[in-house]
mmCIF file of C-alpha atoms and ligand atoms in Angstrom:
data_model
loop_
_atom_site.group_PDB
_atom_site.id
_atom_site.type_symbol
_atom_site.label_atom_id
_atom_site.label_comp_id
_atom_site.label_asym_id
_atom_site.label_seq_id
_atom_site.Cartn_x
_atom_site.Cartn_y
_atom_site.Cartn_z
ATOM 1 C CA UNK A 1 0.000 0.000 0.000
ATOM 2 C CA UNK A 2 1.056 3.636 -0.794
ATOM 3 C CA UNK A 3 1.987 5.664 2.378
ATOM 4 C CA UNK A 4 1.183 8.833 0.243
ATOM 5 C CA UNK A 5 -2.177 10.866 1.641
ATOM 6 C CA UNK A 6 -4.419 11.899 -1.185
ATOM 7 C CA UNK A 7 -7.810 13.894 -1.116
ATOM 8 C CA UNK A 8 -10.082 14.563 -4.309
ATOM 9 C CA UNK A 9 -12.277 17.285 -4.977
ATOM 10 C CA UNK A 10 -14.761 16.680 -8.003
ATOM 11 C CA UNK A 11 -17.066 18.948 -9.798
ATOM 12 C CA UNK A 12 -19.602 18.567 -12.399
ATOM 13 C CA UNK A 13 -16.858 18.199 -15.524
ATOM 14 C CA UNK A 14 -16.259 14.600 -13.942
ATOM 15 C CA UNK A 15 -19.716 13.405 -15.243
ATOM 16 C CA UNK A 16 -19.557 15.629 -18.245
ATOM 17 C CA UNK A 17 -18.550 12.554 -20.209
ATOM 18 C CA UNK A 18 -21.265 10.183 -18.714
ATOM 19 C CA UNK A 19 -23.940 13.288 -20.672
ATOM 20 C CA UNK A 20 -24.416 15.184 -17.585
ATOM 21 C CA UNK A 21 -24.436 19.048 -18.257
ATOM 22 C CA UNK A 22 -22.303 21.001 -15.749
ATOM 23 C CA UNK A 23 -23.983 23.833 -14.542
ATOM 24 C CA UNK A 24 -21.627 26.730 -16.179
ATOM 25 C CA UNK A 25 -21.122 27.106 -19.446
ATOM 26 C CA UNK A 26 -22.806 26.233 -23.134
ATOM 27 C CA UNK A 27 -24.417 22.653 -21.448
ATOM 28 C CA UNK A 28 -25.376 24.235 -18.218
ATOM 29 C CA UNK A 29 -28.690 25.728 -19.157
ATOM 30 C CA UNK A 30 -31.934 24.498 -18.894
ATOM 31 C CA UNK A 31 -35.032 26.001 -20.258
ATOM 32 C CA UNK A 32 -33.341 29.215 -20.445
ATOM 33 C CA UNK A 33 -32.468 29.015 -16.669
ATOM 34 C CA UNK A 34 -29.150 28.987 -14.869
ATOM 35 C CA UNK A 35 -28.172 27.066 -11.959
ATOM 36 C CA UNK A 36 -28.195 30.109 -9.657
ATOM 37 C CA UNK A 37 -31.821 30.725 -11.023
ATOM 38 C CA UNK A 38 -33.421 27.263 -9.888
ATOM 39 C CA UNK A 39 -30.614 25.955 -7.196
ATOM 40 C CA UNK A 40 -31.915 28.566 -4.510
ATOM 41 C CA UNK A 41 -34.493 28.628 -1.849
ATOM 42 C CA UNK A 42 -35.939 31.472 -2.707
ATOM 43 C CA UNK A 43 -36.611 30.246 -6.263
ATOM 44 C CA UNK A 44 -38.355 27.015 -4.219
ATOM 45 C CA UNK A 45 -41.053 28.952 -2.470
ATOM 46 C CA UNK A 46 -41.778 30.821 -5.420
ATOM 47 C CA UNK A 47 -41.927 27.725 -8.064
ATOM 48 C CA UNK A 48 -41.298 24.405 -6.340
ATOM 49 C CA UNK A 49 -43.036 22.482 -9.397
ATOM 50 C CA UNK A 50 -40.643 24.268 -11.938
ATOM 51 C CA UNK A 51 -37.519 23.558 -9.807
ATOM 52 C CA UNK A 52 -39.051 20.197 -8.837
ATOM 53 C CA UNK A 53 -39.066 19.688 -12.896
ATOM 54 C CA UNK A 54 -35.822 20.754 -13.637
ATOM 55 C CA UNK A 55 -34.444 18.023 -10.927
ATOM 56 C CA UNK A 56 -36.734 15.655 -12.345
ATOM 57 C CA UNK A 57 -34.985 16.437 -16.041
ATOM 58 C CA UNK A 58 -31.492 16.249 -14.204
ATOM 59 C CA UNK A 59 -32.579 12.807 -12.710
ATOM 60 C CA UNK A 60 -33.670 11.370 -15.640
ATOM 61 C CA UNK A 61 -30.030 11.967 -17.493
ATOM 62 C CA UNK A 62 -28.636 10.570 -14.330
ATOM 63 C CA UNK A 63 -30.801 7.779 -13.877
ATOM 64 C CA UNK A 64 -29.758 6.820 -18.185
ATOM 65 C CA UNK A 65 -25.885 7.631 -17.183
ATOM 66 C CA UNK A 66 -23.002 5.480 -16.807
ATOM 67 C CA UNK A 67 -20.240 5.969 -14.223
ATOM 68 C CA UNK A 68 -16.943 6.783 -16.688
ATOM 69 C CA UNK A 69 -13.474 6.130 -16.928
ATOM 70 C CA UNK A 70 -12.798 8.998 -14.527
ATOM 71 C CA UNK A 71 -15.048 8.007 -12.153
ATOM 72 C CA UNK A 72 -13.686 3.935 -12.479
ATOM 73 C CA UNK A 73 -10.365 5.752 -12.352
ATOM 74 C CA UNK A 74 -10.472 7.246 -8.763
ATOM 75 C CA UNK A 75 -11.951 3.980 -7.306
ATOM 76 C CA UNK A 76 -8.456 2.805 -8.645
ATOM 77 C CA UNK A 77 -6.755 5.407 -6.322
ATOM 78 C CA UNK A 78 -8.375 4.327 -3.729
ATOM 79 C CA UNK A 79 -7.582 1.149 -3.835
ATOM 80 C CA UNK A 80 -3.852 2.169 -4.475
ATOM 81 C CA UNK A 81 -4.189 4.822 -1.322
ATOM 82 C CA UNK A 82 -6.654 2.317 0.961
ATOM 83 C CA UNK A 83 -7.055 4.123 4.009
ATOM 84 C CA UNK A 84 -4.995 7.331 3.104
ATOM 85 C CA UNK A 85 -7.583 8.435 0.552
ATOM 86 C CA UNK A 86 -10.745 10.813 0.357
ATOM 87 C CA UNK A 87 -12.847 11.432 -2.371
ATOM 88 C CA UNK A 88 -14.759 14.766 -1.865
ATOM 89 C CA UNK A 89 -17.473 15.358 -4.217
ATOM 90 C CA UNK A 90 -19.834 18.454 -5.053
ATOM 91 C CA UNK A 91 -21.673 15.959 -7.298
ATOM 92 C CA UNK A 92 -24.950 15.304 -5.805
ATOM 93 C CA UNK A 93 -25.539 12.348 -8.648
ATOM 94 C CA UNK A 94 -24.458 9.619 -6.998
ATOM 95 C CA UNK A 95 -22.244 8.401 -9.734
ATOM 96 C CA UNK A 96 -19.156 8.200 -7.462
ATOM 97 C CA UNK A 97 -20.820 5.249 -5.608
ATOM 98 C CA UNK A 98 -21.904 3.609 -8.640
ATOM 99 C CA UNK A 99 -18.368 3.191 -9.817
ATOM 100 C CA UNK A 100 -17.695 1.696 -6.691
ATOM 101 C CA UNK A 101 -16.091 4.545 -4.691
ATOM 102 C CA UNK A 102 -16.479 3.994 -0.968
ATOM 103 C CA UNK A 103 -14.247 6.532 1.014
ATOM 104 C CA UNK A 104 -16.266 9.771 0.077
ATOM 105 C CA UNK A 105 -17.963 12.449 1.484
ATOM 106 C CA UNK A 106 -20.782 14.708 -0.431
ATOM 107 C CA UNK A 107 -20.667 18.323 0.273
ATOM 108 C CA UNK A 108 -24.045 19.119 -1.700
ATOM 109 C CA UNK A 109 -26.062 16.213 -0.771
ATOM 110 C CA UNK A 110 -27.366 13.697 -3.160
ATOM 111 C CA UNK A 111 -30.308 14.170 -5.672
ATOM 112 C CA UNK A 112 -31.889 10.876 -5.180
ATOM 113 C CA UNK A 113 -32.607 12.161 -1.465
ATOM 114 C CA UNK A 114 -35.526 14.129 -0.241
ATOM 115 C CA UNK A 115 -36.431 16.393 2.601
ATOM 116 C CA UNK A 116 -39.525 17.292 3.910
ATOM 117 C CA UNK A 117 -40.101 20.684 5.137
ATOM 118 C CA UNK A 118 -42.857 19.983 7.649
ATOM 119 C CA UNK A 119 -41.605 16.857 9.003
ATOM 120 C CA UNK A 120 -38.374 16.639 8.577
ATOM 121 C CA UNK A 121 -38.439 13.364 6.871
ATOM 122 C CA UNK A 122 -35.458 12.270 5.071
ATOM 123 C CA UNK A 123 -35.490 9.614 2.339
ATOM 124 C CA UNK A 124 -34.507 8.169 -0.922
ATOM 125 C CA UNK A 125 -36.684 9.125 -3.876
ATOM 126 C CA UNK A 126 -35.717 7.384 -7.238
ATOM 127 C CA UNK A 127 -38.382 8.716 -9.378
ATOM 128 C CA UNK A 128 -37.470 10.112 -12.630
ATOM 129 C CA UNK A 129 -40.705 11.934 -13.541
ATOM 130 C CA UNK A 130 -44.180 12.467 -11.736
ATOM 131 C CA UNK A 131 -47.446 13.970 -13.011
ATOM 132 C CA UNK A 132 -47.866 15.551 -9.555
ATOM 133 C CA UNK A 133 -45.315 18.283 -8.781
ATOM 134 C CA UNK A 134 -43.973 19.097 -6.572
ATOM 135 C CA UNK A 135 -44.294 16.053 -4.328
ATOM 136 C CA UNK A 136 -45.845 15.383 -1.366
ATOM 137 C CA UNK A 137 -44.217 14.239 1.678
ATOM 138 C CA UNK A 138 -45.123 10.159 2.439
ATOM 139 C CA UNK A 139 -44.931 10.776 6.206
ATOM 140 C CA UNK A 140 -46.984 13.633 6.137
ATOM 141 C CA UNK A 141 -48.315 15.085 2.857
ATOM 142 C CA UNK A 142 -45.625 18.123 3.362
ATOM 143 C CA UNK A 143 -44.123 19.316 0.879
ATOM 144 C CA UNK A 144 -40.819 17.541 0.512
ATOM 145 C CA UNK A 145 -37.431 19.300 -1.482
ATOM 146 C CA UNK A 146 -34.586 17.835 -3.049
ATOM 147 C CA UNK A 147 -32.250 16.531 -0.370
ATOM 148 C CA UNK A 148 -29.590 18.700 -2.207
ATOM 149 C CA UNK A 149 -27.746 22.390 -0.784
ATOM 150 C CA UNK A 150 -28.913 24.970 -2.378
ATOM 151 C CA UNK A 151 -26.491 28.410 -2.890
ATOM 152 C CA UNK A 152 -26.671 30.604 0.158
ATOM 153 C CA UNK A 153 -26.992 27.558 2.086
ATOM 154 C CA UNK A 154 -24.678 25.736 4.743
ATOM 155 C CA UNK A 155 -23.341 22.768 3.884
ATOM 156 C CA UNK A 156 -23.577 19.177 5.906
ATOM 157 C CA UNK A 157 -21.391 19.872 8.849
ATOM 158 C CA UNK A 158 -20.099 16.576 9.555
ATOM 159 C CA UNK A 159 -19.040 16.446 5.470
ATOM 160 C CA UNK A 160 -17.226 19.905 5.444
ATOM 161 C CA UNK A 161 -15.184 19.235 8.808
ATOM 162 C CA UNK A 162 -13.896 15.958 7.185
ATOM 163 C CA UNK A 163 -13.160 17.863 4.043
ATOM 164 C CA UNK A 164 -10.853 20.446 5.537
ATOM 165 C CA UNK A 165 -9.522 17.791 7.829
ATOM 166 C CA UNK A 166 -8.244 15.698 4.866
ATOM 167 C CA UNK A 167 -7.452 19.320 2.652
ATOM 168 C CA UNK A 168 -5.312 20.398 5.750
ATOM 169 C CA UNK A 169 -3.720 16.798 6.186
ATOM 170 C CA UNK A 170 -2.973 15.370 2.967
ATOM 171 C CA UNK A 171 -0.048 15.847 0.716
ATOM 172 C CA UNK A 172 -1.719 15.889 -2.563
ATOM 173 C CA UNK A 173 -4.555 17.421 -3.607
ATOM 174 C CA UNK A 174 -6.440 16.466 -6.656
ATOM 175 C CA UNK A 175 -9.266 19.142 -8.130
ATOM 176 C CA UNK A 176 -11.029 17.342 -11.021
ATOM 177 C CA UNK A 177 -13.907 19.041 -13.152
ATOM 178 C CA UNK A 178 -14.777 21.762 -11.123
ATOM 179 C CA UNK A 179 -14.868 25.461 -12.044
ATOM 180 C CA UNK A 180 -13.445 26.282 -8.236
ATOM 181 C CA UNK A 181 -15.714 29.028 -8.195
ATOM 182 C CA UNK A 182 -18.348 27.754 -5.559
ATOM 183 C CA UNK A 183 -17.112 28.018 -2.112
ATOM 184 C CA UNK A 184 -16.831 26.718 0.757
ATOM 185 C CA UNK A 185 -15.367 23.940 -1.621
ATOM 186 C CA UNK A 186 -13.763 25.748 -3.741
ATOM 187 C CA UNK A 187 -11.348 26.563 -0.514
ATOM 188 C CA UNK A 188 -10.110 22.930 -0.129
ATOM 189 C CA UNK A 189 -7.376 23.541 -2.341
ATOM 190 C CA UNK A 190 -5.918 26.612 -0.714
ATOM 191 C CA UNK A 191 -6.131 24.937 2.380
ATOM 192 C CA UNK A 192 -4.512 22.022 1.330
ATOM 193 C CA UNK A 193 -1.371 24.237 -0.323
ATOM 194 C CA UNK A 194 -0.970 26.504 2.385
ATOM 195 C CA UNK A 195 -0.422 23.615 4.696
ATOM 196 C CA UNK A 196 2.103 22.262 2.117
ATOM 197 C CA UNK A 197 0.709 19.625 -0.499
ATOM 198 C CA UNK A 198 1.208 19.633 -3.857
ATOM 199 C CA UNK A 199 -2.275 20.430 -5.744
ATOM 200 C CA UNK A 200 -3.263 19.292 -8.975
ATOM 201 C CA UNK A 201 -5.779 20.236 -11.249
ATOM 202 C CA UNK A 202 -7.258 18.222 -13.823
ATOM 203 C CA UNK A 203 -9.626 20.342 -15.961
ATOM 204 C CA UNK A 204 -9.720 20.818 -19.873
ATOM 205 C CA UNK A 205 -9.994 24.756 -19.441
ATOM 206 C CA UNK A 206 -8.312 26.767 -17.077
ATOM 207 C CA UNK A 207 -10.149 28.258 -13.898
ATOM 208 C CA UNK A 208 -8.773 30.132 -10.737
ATOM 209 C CA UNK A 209 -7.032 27.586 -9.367
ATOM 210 C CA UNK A 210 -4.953 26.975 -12.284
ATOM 211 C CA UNK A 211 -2.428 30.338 -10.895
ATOM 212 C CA UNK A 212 -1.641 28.039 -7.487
ATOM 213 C CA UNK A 213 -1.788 24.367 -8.936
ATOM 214 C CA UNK A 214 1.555 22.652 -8.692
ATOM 215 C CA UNK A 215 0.300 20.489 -11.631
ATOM 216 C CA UNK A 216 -2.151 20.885 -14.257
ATOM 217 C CA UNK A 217 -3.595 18.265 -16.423
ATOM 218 C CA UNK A 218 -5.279 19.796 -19.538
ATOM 219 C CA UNK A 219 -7.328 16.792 -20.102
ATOM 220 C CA UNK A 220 -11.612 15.845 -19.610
ATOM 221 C CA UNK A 221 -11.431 13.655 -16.568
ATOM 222 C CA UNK A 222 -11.110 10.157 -17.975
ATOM 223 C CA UNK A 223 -7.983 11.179 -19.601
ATOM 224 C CA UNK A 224 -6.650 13.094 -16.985
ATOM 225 C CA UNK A 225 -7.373 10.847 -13.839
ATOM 226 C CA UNK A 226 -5.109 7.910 -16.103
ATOM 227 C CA UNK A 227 -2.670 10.382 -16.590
ATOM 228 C CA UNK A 228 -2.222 11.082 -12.526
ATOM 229 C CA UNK A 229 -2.518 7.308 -11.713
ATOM 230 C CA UNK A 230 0.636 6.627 -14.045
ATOM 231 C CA UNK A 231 2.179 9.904 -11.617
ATOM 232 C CA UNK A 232 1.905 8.051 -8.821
HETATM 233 P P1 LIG B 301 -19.320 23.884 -13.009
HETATM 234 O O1 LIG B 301 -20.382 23.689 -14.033
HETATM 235 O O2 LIG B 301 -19.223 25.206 -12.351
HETATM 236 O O3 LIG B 301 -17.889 23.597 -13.650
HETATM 237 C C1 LIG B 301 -17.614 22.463 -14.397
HETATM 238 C C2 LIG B 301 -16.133 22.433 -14.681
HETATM 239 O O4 LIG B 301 -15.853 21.207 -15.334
HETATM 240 C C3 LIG B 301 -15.595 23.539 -15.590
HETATM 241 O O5 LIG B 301 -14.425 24.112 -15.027
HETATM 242 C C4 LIG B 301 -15.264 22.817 -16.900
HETATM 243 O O6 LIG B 301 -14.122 23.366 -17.553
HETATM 244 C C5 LIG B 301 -14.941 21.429 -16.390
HETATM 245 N N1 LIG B 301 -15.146 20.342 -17.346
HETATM 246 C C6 LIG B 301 -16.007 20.266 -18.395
HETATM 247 N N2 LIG B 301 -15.908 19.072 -19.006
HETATM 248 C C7 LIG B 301 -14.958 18.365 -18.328
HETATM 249 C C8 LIG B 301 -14.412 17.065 -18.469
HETATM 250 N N3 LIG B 301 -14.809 16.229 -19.413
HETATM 251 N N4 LIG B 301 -13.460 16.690 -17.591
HETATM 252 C C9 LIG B 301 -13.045 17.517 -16.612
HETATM 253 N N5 LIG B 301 -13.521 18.741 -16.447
HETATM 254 C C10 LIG B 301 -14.471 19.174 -17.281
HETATM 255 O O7 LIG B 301 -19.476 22.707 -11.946
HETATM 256 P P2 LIG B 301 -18.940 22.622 -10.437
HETATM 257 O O8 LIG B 301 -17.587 23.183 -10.318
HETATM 258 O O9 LIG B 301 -19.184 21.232 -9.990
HETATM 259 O O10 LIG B 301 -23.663 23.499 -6.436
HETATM 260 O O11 LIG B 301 -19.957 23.566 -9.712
HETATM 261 C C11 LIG B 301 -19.876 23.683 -8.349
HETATM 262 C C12 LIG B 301 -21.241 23.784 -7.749
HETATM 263 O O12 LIG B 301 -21.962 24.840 -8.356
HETATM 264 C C13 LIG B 301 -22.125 22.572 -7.965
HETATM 265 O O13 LIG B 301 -21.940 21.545 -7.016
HETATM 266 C C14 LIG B 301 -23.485 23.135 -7.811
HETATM 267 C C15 LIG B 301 -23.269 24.329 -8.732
HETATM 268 O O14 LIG B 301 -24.194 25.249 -8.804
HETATM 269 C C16 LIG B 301 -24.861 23.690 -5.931
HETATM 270 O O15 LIG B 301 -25.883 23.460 -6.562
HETATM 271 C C17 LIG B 301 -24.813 24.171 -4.533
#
Protein backbone atom coordinates (compact mmCIF):
# COMPACT_ATOMS: atom_id res chain seq x y z
CA UNK A 1 0.00 0.00 0.00
CA UNK A 2 1.06 3.64 -0.79
CA UNK A 3 1.99 5.66 2.38
CA UNK A 4 1.18 8.83 0.24
CA UNK A 5 -2.18 10.87 1.64
CA UNK A 6 -4.42 11.90 -1.19
CA UNK A 7 -7.81 13.89 -1.12
CA UNK A 8 -10.08 14.56 -4.31
CA UNK A 9 -12.28 17.29 -4.98
CA UNK A 10 -14.76 16.68 -8.00
CA UNK A 11 -17.07 18.95 -9.80
CA UNK A 12 -19.60 18.57 -12.40
CA UNK A 13 -16.86 18.20 -15.52
CA UNK A 14 -16.26 14.60 -13.94
CA UNK A 15 -19.72 13.41 -15.24
CA UNK A 16 -19.56 15.63 -18.25
CA UNK A 17 -18.55 12.55 -20.21
CA UNK A 18 -21.27 10.18 -18.71
CA UNK A 19 -23.94 13.29 -20.67
CA UNK A 20 -24.42 15.18 -17.59
CA UNK A 21 -24.44 19.05 -18.26
CA UNK A 22 -22.30 21.00 -15.75
CA UNK A 23 -23.98 23.83 -14.54
CA UNK A 24 -21.63 26.73 -16.18
CA UNK A 25 -21.12 27.11 -19.45
CA UNK A 26 -22.81 26.23 -23.13
CA UNK A 27 -24.42 22.65 -21.45
CA UNK A 28 -25.38 24.23 -18.22
CA UNK A 29 -28.69 25.73 -19.16
CA UNK A 30 -31.93 24.50 -18.89
CA UNK A 31 -35.03 26.00 -20.26
CA UNK A 32 -33.34 29.22 -20.44
CA UNK A 33 -32.47 29.02 -16.67
CA UNK A 34 -29.15 28.99 -14.87
CA UNK A 35 -28.17 27.07 -11.96
CA UNK A 36 -28.19 30.11 -9.66
CA UNK A 37 -31.82 30.72 -11.02
CA UNK A 38 -33.42 27.26 -9.89
CA UNK A 39 -30.61 25.96 -7.20
CA UNK A 40 -31.92 28.57 -4.51
CA UNK A 41 -34.49 28.63 -1.85
CA UNK A 42 -35.94 31.47 -2.71
CA UNK A 43 -36.61 30.25 -6.26
CA UNK A 44 -38.36 27.02 -4.22
CA UNK A 45 -41.05 28.95 -2.47
CA UNK A 46 -41.78 30.82 -5.42
CA UNK A 47 -41.93 27.73 -8.06
CA UNK A 48 -41.30 24.41 -6.34
CA UNK A 49 -43.04 22.48 -9.40
CA UNK A 50 -40.64 24.27 -11.94
CA UNK A 51 -37.52 23.56 -9.81
CA UNK A 52 -39.05 20.20 -8.84
CA UNK A 53 -39.07 19.69 -12.90
CA UNK A 54 -35.82 20.75 -13.64
CA UNK A 55 -34.44 18.02 -10.93
CA UNK A 56 -36.73 15.66 -12.34
CA UNK A 57 -34.98 16.44 -16.04
CA UNK A 58 -31.49 16.25 -14.20
CA UNK A 59 -32.58 12.81 -12.71
CA UNK A 60 -33.67 11.37 -15.64
CA UNK A 61 -30.03 11.97 -17.49
CA UNK A 62 -28.64 10.57 -14.33
CA UNK A 63 -30.80 7.78 -13.88
CA UNK A 64 -29.76 6.82 -18.19
CA UNK A 65 -25.88 7.63 -17.18
CA UNK A 66 -23.00 5.48 -16.81
CA UNK A 67 -20.24 5.97 -14.22
CA UNK A 68 -16.94 6.78 -16.69
CA UNK A 69 -13.47 6.13 -16.93
CA UNK A 70 -12.80 9.00 -14.53
CA UNK A 71 -15.05 8.01 -12.15
CA UNK A 72 -13.69 3.94 -12.48
CA UNK A 73 -10.37 5.75 -12.35
CA UNK A 74 -10.47 7.25 -8.76
CA UNK A 75 -11.95 3.98 -7.31
CA UNK A 76 -8.46 2.80 -8.65
CA UNK A 77 -6.75 5.41 -6.32
CA UNK A 78 -8.38 4.33 -3.73
CA UNK A 79 -7.58 1.15 -3.84
CA UNK A 80 -3.85 2.17 -4.48
CA UNK A 81 -4.19 4.82 -1.32
CA UNK A 82 -6.65 2.32 0.96
CA UNK A 83 -7.05 4.12 4.01
CA UNK A 84 -5.00 7.33 3.10
CA UNK A 85 -7.58 8.44 0.55
CA UNK A 86 -10.75 10.81 0.36
CA UNK A 87 -12.85 11.43 -2.37
CA UNK A 88 -14.76 14.77 -1.87
CA UNK A 89 -17.47 15.36 -4.22
CA UNK A 90 -19.83 18.45 -5.05
CA UNK A 91 -21.67 15.96 -7.30
CA UNK A 92 -24.95 15.30 -5.81
CA UNK A 93 -25.54 12.35 -8.65
CA UNK A 94 -24.46 9.62 -7.00
CA UNK A 95 -22.24 8.40 -9.73
CA UNK A 96 -19.16 8.20 -7.46
CA UNK A 97 -20.82 5.25 -5.61
CA UNK A 98 -21.90 3.61 -8.64
CA UNK A 99 -18.37 3.19 -9.82
CA UNK A 100 -17.70 1.70 -6.69
CA UNK A 101 -16.09 4.55 -4.69
CA UNK A 102 -16.48 3.99 -0.97
CA UNK A 103 -14.25 6.53 1.01
CA UNK A 104 -16.27 9.77 0.08
CA UNK A 105 -17.96 12.45 1.48
CA UNK A 106 -20.78 14.71 -0.43
CA UNK A 107 -20.67 18.32 0.27
CA UNK A 108 -24.05 19.12 -1.70
CA UNK A 109 -26.06 16.21 -0.77
CA UNK A 110 -27.37 13.70 -3.16
CA UNK A 111 -30.31 14.17 -5.67
CA UNK A 112 -31.89 10.88 -5.18
CA UNK A 113 -32.61 12.16 -1.47
CA UNK A 114 -35.53 14.13 -0.24
CA UNK A 115 -36.43 16.39 2.60
CA UNK A 116 -39.53 17.29 3.91
CA UNK A 117 -40.10 20.68 5.14
CA UNK A 118 -42.86 19.98 7.65
CA UNK A 119 -41.61 16.86 9.00
CA UNK A 120 -38.37 16.64 8.58
CA UNK A 121 -38.44 13.36 6.87
CA UNK A 122 -35.46 12.27 5.07
CA UNK A 123 -35.49 9.61 2.34
CA UNK A 124 -34.51 8.17 -0.92
CA UNK A 125 -36.68 9.13 -3.88
CA UNK A 126 -35.72 7.38 -7.24
CA UNK A 127 -38.38 8.72 -9.38
CA UNK A 128 -37.47 10.11 -12.63
CA UNK A 129 -40.71 11.93 -13.54
CA UNK A 130 -44.18 12.47 -11.74
CA UNK A 131 -47.45 13.97 -13.01
CA UNK A 132 -47.87 15.55 -9.56
CA UNK A 133 -45.32 18.28 -8.78
CA UNK A 134 -43.97 19.10 -6.57
CA UNK A 135 -44.29 16.05 -4.33
CA UNK A 136 -45.84 15.38 -1.37
CA UNK A 137 -44.22 14.24 1.68
CA UNK A 138 -45.12 10.16 2.44
CA UNK A 139 -44.93 10.78 6.21
CA UNK A 140 -46.98 13.63 6.14
CA UNK A 141 -48.31 15.09 2.86
CA UNK A 142 -45.63 18.12 3.36
CA UNK A 143 -44.12 19.32 0.88
CA UNK A 144 -40.82 17.54 0.51
CA UNK A 145 -37.43 19.30 -1.48
CA UNK A 146 -34.59 17.84 -3.05
CA UNK A 147 -32.25 16.53 -0.37
CA UNK A 148 -29.59 18.70 -2.21
CA UNK A 149 -27.75 22.39 -0.78
CA UNK A 150 -28.91 24.97 -2.38
CA UNK A 151 -26.49 28.41 -2.89
CA UNK A 152 -26.67 30.60 0.16
CA UNK A 153 -26.99 27.56 2.09
CA UNK A 154 -24.68 25.74 4.74
CA UNK A 155 -23.34 22.77 3.88
CA UNK A 156 -23.58 19.18 5.91
CA UNK A 157 -21.39 19.87 8.85
CA UNK A 158 -20.10 16.58 9.55
CA UNK A 159 -19.04 16.45 5.47
CA UNK A 160 -17.23 19.90 5.44
CA UNK A 161 -15.18 19.23 8.81
CA UNK A 162 -13.90 15.96 7.19
CA UNK A 163 -13.16 17.86 4.04
CA UNK A 164 -10.85 20.45 5.54
CA UNK A 165 -9.52 17.79 7.83
CA UNK A 166 -8.24 15.70 4.87
CA UNK A 167 -7.45 19.32 2.65
CA UNK A 168 -5.31 20.40 5.75
CA UNK A 169 -3.72 16.80 6.19
CA UNK A 170 -2.97 15.37 2.97
CA UNK A 171 -0.05 15.85 0.72
CA UNK A 172 -1.72 15.89 -2.56
CA UNK A 173 -4.56 17.42 -3.61
CA UNK A 174 -6.44 16.47 -6.66
CA UNK A 175 -9.27 19.14 -8.13
CA UNK A 176 -11.03 17.34 -11.02
CA UNK A 177 -13.91 19.04 -13.15
CA UNK A 178 -14.78 21.76 -11.12
CA UNK A 179 -14.87 25.46 -12.04
CA UNK A 180 -13.44 26.28 -8.24
CA UNK A 181 -15.71 29.03 -8.20
CA UNK A 182 -18.35 27.75 -5.56
CA UNK A 183 -17.11 28.02 -2.11
CA UNK A 184 -16.83 26.72 0.76
CA UNK A 185 -15.37 23.94 -1.62
CA UNK A 186 -13.76 25.75 -3.74
CA UNK A 187 -11.35 26.56 -0.51
CA UNK A 188 -10.11 22.93 -0.13
CA UNK A 189 -7.38 23.54 -2.34
CA UNK A 190 -5.92 26.61 -0.71
CA UNK A 191 -6.13 24.94 2.38
CA UNK A 192 -4.51 22.02 1.33
CA UNK A 193 -1.37 24.24 -0.32
CA UNK A 194 -0.97 26.50 2.38
CA UNK A 195 -0.42 23.62 4.70
CA UNK A 196 2.10 22.26 2.12
CA UNK A 197 0.71 19.63 -0.50
CA UNK A 198 1.21 19.63 -3.86
CA UNK A 199 -2.27 20.43 -5.74
CA UNK A 200 -3.26 19.29 -8.97
CA UNK A 201 -5.78 20.24 -11.25
CA UNK A 202 -7.26 18.22 -13.82
CA UNK A 203 -9.63 20.34 -15.96
CA UNK A 204 -9.72 20.82 -19.87
CA UNK A 205 -9.99 24.76 -19.44
CA UNK A 206 -8.31 26.77 -17.08
CA UNK A 207 -10.15 28.26 -13.90
CA UNK A 208 -8.77 30.13 -10.74
CA UNK A 209 -7.03 27.59 -9.37
CA UNK A 210 -4.95 26.97 -12.28
CA UNK A 211 -2.43 30.34 -10.90
CA UNK A 212 -1.64 28.04 -7.49
CA UNK A 213 -1.79 24.37 -8.94
CA UNK A 214 1.56 22.65 -8.69
CA UNK A 215 0.30 20.49 -11.63
CA UNK A 216 -2.15 20.88 -14.26
CA UNK A 217 -3.60 18.27 -16.42
CA UNK A 218 -5.28 19.80 -19.54
CA UNK A 219 -7.33 16.79 -20.10
CA UNK A 220 -11.61 15.85 -19.61
CA UNK A 221 -11.43 13.66 -16.57
CA UNK A 222 -11.11 10.16 -17.98
CA UNK A 223 -7.98 11.18 -19.60
CA UNK A 224 -6.65 13.09 -16.98
CA UNK A 225 -7.37 10.85 -13.84
CA UNK A 226 -5.11 7.91 -16.10
CA UNK A 227 -2.67 10.38 -16.59
CA UNK A 228 -2.22 11.08 -12.53
CA UNK A 229 -2.52 7.31 -11.71
CA UNK A 230 0.64 6.63 -14.05
CA UNK A 231 2.18 9.90 -11.62
CA UNK A 232 1.90 8.05 -8.82
P1 LIG B 1 -19.32 23.88 -13.01
O1 LIG B 1 -20.38 23.69 -14.03
O2 LIG B 1 -19.22 25.21 -12.35
O3 LIG B 1 -17.89 23.60 -13.65
C1 LIG B 1 -17.61 22.46 -14.40
C2 LIG B 1 -16.13 22.43 -14.68
O4 LIG B 1 -15.85 21.21 -15.33
C3 LIG B 1 -15.59 23.54 -15.59
O5 LIG B 1 -14.42 24.11 -15.03
C4 LIG B 1 -15.26 22.82 -16.90
O6 LIG B 1 -14.12 23.37 -17.55
C5 LIG B 1 -14.94 21.43 -16.39
N1 LIG B 1 -15.15 20.34 -17.35
C6 LIG B 1 -16.01 20.27 -18.40
N2 LIG B 1 -15.91 19.07 -19.01
C7 LIG B 1 -14.96 18.37 -18.33
C8 LIG B 1 -14.41 17.07 -18.47
N3 LIG B 1 -14.81 16.23 -19.41
N4 LIG B 1 -13.46 16.69 -17.59
C9 LIG B 1 -13.04 17.52 -16.61
N5 LIG B 1 -13.52 18.74 -16.45
C10 LIG B 1 -14.47 19.17 -17.28
O7 LIG B 1 -19.48 22.71 -11.95
P2 LIG B 1 -18.94 22.62 -10.44
O8 LIG B 1 -17.59 23.18 -10.32
O9 LIG B 1 -19.18 21.23 -9.99
O10 LIG B 1 -23.66 23.50 -6.44
O11 LIG B 1 -19.96 23.57 -9.71
C11 LIG B 1 -19.88 23.68 -8.35
C12 LIG B 1 -21.24 23.78 -7.75
O12 LIG B 1 -21.96 24.84 -8.36
C13 LIG B 1 -22.13 22.57 -7.97
O13 LIG B 1 -21.94 21.54 -7.02
C14 LIG B 1 -23.49 23.13 -7.81
C15 LIG B 1 -23.27 24.33 -8.73
O14 LIG B 1 -24.19 25.25 -8.80
C16 LIG B 1 -24.86 23.69 -5.93
O15 LIG B 1 -25.88 23.46 -6.56
C17 LIG B 1 -24.81 24.17 -4.53
Amino acid sequence: MNSLKGAVLTGAGISAESGIPTFRGDGGLWRNFRAEELATPTAFKKNPALVWEWYMWRRSLIAKAKPNEGHLGLVELEEKLGDNFLLITQNVDGLHQRAGSKRLVELHGNIWRVRCLSCGAVYQDERVQSEDLPPSCRECGGLVRPDVVWFGEALPEEALKTAILWASSCDIFVSVGTSALVYPAAQLPYIAKEKGAKVVEINPEETPLSKIADIIIREPASKGVRKLLQML
